[in-house]
Structures are given as structure tokens and as C-alpha cells.
Short mmCIF file of C-alpha atoms and ligand atoms in Angstrom, two decimals:
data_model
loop_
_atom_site.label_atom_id
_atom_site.label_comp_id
_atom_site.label_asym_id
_atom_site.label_seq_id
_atom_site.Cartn_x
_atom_site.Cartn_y
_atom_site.Cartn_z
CA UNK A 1 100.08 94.72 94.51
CA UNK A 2 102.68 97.44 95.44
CA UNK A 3 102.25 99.47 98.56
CA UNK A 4 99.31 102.22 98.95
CA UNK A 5 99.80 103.59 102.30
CA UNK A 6 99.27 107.23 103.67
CA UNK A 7 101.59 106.15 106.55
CA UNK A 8 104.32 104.93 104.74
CA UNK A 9 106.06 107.77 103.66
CA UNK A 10 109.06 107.37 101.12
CA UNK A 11 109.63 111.23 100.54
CA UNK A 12 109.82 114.83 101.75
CA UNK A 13 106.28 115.58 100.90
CA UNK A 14 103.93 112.54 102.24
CA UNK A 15 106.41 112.54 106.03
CA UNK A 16 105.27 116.15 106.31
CA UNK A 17 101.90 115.27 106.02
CA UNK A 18 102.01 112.08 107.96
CA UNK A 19 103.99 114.08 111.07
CA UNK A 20 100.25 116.48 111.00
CA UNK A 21 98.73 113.43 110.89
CA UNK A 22 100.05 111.99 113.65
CA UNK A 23 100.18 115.09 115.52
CA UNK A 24 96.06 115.47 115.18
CA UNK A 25 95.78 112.54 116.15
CA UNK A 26 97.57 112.06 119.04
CA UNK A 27 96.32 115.70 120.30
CA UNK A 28 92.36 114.27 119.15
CA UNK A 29 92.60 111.15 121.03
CA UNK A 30 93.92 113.36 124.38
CA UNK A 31 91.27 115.69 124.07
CA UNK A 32 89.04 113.36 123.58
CA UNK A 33 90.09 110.82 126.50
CA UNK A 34 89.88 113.89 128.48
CA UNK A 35 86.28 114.90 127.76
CA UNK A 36 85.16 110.95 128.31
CA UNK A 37 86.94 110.95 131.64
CA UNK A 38 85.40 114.68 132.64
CA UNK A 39 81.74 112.95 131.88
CA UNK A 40 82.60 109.92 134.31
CA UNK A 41 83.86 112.41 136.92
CA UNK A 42 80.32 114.62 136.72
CA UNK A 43 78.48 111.32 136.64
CA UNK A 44 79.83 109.55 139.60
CA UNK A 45 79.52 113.02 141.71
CA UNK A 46 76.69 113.88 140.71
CA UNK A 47 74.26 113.61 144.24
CA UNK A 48 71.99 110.49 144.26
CA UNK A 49 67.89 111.23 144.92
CA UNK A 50 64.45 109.97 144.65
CA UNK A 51 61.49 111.22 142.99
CA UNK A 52 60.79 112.79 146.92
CA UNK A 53 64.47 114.08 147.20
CA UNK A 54 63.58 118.27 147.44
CA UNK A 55 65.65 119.49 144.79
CA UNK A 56 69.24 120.60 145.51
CA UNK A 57 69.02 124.54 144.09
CA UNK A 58 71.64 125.89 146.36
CA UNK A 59 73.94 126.25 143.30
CA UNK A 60 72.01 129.17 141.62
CA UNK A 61 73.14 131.50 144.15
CA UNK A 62 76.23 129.82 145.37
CA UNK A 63 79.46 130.45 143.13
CA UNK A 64 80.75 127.82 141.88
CA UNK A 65 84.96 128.53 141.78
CA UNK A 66 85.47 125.38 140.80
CA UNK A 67 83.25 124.96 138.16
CA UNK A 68 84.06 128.59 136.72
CA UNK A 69 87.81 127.40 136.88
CA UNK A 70 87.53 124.16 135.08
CA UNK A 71 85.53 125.98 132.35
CA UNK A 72 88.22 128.66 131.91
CA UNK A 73 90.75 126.32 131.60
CA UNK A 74 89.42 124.26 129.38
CA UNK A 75 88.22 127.03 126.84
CA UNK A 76 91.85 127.97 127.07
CA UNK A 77 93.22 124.48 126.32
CA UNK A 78 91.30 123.95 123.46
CA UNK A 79 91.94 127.24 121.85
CA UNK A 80 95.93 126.62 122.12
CA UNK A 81 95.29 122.96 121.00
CA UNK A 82 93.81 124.56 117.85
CA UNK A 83 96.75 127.13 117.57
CA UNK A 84 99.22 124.38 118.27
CA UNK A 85 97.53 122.54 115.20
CA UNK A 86 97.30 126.03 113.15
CA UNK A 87 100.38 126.46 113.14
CA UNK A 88 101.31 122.85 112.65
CA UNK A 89 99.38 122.94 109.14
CA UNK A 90 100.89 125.64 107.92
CA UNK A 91 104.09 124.48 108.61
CA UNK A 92 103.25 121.35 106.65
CA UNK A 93 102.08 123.43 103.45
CA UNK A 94 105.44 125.40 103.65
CA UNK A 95 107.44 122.26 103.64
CA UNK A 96 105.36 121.02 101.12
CA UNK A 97 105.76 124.03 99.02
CA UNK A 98 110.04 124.01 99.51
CA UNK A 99 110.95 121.13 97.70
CA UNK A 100 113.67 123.16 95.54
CA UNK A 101 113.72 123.36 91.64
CA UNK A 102 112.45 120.53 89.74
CA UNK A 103 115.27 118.10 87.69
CA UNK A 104 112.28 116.72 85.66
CA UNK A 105 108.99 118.10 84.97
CA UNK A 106 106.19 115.36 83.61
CA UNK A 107 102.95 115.96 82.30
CA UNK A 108 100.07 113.83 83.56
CA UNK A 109 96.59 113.77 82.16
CA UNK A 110 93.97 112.53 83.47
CA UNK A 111 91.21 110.62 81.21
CA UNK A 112 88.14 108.67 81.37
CA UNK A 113 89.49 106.24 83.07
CA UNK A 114 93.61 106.11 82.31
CA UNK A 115 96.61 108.58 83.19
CA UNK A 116 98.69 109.89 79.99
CA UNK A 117 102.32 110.56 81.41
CA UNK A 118 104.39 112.39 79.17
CA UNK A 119 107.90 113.52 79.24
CA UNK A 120 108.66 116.56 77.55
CA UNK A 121 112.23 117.63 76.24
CA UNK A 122 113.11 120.94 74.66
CA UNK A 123 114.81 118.42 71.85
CA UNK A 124 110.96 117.35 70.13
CA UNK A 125 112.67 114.03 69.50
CA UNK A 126 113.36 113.23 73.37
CA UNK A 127 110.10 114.09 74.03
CA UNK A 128 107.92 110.63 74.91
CA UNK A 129 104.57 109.22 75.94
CA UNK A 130 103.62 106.48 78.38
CA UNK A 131 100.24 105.49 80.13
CA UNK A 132 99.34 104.19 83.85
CA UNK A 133 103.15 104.52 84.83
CA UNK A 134 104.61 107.23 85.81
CA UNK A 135 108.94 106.36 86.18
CA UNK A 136 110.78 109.37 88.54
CA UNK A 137 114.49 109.36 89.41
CA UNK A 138 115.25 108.72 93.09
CA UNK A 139 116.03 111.58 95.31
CA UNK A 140 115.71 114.29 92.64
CA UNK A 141 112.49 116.44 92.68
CA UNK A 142 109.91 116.15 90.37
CA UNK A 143 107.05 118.36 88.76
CA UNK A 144 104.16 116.81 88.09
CA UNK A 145 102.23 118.77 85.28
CA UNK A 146 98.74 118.42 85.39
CA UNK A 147 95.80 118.60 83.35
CA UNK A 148 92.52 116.94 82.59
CA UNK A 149 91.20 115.85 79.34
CA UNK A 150 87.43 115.41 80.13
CA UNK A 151 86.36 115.72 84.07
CA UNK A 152 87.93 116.11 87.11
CA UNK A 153 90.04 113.79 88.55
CA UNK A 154 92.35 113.52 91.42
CA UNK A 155 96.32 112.37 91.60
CA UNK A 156 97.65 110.74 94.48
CA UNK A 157 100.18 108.56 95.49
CA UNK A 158 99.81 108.41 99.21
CA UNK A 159 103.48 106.54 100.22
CA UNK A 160 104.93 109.98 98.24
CA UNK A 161 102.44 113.30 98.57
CA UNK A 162 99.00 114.28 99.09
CA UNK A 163 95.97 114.60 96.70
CA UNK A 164 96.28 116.79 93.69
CA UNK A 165 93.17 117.63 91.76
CA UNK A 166 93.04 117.35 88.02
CA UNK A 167 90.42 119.87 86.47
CA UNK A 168 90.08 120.79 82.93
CA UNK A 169 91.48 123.81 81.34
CA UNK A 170 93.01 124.70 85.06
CA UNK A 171 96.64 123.20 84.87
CA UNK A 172 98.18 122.29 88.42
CA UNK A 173 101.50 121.19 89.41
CA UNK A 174 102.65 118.56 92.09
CA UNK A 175 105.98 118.36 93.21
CA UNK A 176 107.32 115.43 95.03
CA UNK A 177 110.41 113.22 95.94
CA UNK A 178 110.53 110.05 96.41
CA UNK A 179 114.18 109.29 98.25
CA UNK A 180 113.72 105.39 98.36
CA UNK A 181 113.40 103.00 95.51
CA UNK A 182 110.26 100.79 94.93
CA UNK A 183 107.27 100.92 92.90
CA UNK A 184 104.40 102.79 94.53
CA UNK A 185 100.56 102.61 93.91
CA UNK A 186 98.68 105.35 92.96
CA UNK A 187 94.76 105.89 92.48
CA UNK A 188 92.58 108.56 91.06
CA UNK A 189 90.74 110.25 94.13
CA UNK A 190 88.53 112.21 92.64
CA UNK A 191 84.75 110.40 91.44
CA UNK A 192 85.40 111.15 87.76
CA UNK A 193 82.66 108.32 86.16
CA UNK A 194 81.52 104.77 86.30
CA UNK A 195 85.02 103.15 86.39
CA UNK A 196 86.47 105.93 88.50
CA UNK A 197 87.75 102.81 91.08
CA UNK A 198 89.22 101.90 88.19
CA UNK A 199 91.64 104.72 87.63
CA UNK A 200 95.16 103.49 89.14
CA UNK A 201 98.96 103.65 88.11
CA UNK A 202 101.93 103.15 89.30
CA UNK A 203 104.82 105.52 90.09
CA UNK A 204 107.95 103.82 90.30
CA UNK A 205 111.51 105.55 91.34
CA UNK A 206 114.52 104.12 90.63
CA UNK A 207 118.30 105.11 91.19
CA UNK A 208 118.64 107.56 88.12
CA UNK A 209 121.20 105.67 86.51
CA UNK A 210 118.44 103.21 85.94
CA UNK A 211 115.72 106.04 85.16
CA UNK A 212 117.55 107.39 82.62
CA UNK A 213 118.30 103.41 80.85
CA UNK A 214 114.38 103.09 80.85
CA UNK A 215 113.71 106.83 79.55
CA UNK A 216 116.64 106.17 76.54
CA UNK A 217 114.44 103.01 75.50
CA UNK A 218 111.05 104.81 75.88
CA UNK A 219 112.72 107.77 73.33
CA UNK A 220 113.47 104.82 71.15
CA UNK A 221 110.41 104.12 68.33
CA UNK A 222 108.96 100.54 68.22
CA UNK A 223 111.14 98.08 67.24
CA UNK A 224 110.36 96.21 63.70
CA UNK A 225 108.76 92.92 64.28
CA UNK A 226 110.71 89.75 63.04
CA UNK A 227 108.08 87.18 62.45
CA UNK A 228 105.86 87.09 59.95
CA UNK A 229 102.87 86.84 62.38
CA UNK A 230 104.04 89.42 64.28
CA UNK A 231 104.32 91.63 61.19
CA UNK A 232 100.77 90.46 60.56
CA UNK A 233 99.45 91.53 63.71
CA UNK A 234 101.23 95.24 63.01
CA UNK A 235 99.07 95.64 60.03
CA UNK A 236 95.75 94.70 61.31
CA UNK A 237 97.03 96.90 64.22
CA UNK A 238 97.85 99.84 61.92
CA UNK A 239 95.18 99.23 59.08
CA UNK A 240 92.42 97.97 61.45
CA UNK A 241 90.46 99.51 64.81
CA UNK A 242 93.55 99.80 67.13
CA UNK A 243 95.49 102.51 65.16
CA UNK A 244 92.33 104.54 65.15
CA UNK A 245 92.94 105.09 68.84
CA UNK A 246 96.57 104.39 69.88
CA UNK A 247 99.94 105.02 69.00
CA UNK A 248 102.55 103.13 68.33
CA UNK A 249 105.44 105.45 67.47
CA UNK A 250 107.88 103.99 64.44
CA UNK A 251 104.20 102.91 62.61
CA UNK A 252 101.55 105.08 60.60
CA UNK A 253 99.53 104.69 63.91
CA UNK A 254 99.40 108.11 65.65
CA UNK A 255 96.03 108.47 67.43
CA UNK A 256 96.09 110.14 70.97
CA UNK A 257 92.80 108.99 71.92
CA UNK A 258 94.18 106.05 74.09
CA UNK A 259 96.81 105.14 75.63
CA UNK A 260 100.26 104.94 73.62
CA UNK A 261 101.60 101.49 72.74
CA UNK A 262 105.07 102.45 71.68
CA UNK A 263 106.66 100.27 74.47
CA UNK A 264 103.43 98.90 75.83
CA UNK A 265 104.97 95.07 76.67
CA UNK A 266 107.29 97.03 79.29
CA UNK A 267 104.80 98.32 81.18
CA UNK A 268 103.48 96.04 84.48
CA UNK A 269 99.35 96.24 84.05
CA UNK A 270 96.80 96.93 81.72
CA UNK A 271 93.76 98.98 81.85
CA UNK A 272 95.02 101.35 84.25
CA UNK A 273 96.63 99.16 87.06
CA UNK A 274 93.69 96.99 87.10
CA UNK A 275 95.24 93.84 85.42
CA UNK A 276 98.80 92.60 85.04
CA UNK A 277 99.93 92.43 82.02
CA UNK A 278 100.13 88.64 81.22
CA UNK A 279 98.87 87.43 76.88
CA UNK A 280 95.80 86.04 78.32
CA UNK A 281 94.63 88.90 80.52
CA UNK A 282 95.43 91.36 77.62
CA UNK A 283 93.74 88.99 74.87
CA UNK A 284 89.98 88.89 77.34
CA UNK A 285 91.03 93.08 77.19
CA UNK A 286 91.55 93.38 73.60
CA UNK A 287 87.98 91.19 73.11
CA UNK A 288 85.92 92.33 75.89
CA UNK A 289 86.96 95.45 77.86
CA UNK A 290 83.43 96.24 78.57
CA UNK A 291 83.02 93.30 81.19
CA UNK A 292 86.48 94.03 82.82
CA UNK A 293 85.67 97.84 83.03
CA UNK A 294 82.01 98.24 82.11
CA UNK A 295 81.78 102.22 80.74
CA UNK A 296 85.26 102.17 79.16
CA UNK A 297 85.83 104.10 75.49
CA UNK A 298 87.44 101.27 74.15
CA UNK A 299 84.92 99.49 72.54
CA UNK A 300 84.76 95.34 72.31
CA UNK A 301 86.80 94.08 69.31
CA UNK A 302 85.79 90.60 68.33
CA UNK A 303 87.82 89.10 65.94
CA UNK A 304 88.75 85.14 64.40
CA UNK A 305 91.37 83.71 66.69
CA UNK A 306 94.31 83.66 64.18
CA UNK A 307 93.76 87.00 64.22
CA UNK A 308 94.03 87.48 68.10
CA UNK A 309 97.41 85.27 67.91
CA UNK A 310 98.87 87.75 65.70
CA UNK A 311 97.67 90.84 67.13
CA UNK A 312 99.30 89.61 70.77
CA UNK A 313 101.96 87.93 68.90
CA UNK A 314 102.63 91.87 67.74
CA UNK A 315 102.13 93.71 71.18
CA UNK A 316 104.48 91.49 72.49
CA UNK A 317 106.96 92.95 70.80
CA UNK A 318 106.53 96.33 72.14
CA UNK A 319 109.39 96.32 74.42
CU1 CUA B 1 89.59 109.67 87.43
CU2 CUA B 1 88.33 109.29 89.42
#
């Protein structure tokens, strides 16, 4: 599994929030140490009696300099300790507001439970659809578009930015950068249904030489198949159940319901990051998703085995 970590920064964006992090916690743990080691110091001063000791009441009429002092002081510490991290936050949302002007805007959606990543072009034919990956150009910022299709849900990708929510008919935008090159795990973080857990991609930034090879194949429609079982697995694909909910661009199969197929055999898991994307993991998919991710909309698809063959035998193809 690629990296998830909040405190493994790869851009702009997630080092500004792990510096806060850091900062609150180093500043916590002080404070914190401090007020431990304060209630050993009162503890081991405090005078030793019995149950015949006369009680010590001197201190209701004697001031206490001391005591006043320490009190002062430290109702003065912590109020510039929370200053110190005032400021410090809003220095982290201006940094994560100044990222510059995007080079690529994406729109992610979120649905129950998979991410629709599309790239729009002002040229309709550039204009392409992916699922559960989400490919960026290294050290160029990015827009993420967002938008829900159903519920709420969350996007975040901790190695490059913080949380973003997702919430229908309220579009938000994410911008990020990621200036090292790597594929990066990301997870819905917003409960959005049973399979919410469920909900992952992956974001992966390459030099944009390399970006812009993968997002010239992407524009490209399905390629025809070659073998005559792989043409028969295109039309049960196209005639049968699967073109009723996917895509495969090139084909008569347009739905937008799932996730598009175009170039589907290029993409590293299945089911939303939960699988990789190996024939026999997709064929117990393509039969069963209900026991891989139990309150799924795809719906099981049992079918005779030489049917199976060709139907994997076609979304092999989709390179
Ligand atoms: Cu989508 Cu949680």
C-alpha cells in the first residue's frame, strides 16, 4: 500500500499544516509537563498532619505573594501560548490559501462509495473521465473541483493537504501541490454510508512530461479488441448489465452511474483502492461485489464461466 501519512508531507499545503502540528504539540506537551510538575511541587510541600494536627488557617489572612505571583504568571503564559498558536493558525490558512493560479483544475465527485475524477478541457474532445485515481503533474498547482453526487463525503490525502468536505449541491475547491513524485493514498473522511471505510484512491504525481503521456492515452477512446473472445466479452459488456452502468468510451456504452471503464486495465485497484487490480480479484468483483463491499450499488452478476473468460478477457484490454 502507498504511503498515508499526515507527517509526511510532499507539498506546500500538508508542511504548513504539519509545522502547526508540530508547533501544538510541542507547546501542549510543555504546558502540560509544566502543570504535572506544579502538582508534584504542591504535593510534596504541602505540610504533613494527623487527624489531631489543629488546622493550619494562618493563610486566610496572611498574603500569599508567592502564590498571587505564580497565578499571574501563569494566566499570562497561557494566554500568549494561545496567541502564539492564534496566530500560528492563521498563518497556516494563509499559506494554505497562496498556492498561486492553478495549471490544471480536476473535478472530483464523490459517490456512494467511489471518487469520479474528471478532467475537463475547453476542447469537449480533451475532456476525460477516470475513477479512484486521481494523476497531478509534479510541482504545478492543482484545483481540485468538488462536488457530491449523493451525501457528504470528505477528500483527503494527508502526505499532500488537509480534509476537504464534499457536500451536495455546495461545490468546493482544494488546491494542492505535490513537489515530489510517488503515488499517495487517499481516503474519504467523512462517514458517508456502510462502506464509507471503503472509500479510497490514489493520487499519484508524476514529472509532467509523464502526466501529460498518461492524460494523451486517457483522451484516447478504447481500443478495438483483437480476439474474438475479447470481442465477445465487448458485446455482453455493451448489450448486457455492465453498459447499463459504465462507460466505456469508443462503445455504445455511455452510462455515468459507475465508474468509467474507458482505460480501466491502467488503473492500480478496484473498488475504490480496496483491491488490486489482478483477473482473479476483478472476476470475485464482477460476481460478488456484495461480499467484498457489502452495501455497494453494483449489484452481483452471476454468469456461466465462458462468459466470465470473455468478459475479463475484454476488460483486459482496456489499456
Ligand atoms: Cu465517502 Cu465516507
Amino acid at each position: 500500500m502507498p504511503p498515508q501519512q499526515v507527517l509526511g508531507s510532499v507539498g506546500p499545503q500538508a508542511l504548513a499544516i504539519e509545522r502547526l502540528w508540530w508547533l501544538t504539540l510541542i507547546i501542549c506537551t510543555v504546558v502540560f509537563l509544566a502543570v504535572l510538575a506544579a502538582v508534584a511541587w504542591a504535593l510534596f510541600r504541602a505540610p504533613r498532619g494527623d487527624l489531631t494536627t489543629p488546622p493550619d488557617l494562618s493563610s486566610l489572612t496572611r498574603p500569599e505573594r508567592g502564590a498571587a505571583i505564580s497565578v499571574v504568571a501563569g494566566i499570562a503564559l497561557c494566554a500568549l501560548l494561545l496567541v502564539v498558536l492564534t496566530i500560528a493558525s492563521f498563518s497556516t490558512d494563509r499559506a494554505l490559501a497562496s498556492l498561486g493560479a492553478p495549471s490544471l483544475e480536476i473535478e472530483v465527485t464523490g459517490h456512494q462509495f467511489w471518487w469520479e475524477v474528471r478532467y475537463e478541457d475547453a476542447d469537449p474532445s480533451r475532456s476525460f473521465s477516470t475513477a479512484n485515481e486521481i494523476h497531478i503533474p509534479v510541482g504545478r498547482p492543482v484545483l481540485l473541483k468538488l462536488k457530491a453526487e449523493d451525501v457528504i463525503h470528505s477528500l483527503w490525502v494527508p502526505n499532500l493537504a488537509g480534509k476537504k468536505d464534499l457536500i451536495p449541491g455546495r461545490d468546493a475547491t482544494l488546491a494542492l501541490r505535490a513537489d515530489k513524485p510517488g503515488t499517495y493514498r487517499g481516503q474519504c473522511a467523512e462517514y458517508c454510508g456502510a462502506q464509507h471505510a471503503k472509500m479510497a484512491f490514489l493520487l499519484i504525481a508524476d514529472p509532467p512530461e509523464q502526466y501529460e503521456a498518461w492524460a494523451a492515452a486517457e483522451r484516447k477512446p478504447a481500443r478495438e479488441p483483437g480476439e474474438a473472445e475479447q470481442r465477445r466479452g465487448r458485446d455482453l459488456f455493451v448489450n448486457g448489465r455492465c453498459g447499463m452502468c459504465h462507460a466505456v468510451q469508443g462503445t455504445s456504452a455511455a452510462a455515468r452511474y459507475g465508474p468509467d471503464l474507458t482505460h480501466f486495465a491502467s488503473r492500480q485497484t478496484l473498488a475504490a483502492g480496496m483491491l488490486p487490480n489482478t483477473v482473479g480479484h476483478l472476476a470475485g468483483w464482477i460476481l460478488d461485489p456484495q461480499s467484498i463491499k457489502p452495501g455497494a450499488n453494483m449489484p452481483a452478476n452471476p454468469m456461466p464461466p465462458a462468459e466470465l473468460h470473455a468478459l475479463l478477457a475484454y476488460l483486459g484490454t482496456l489499456k
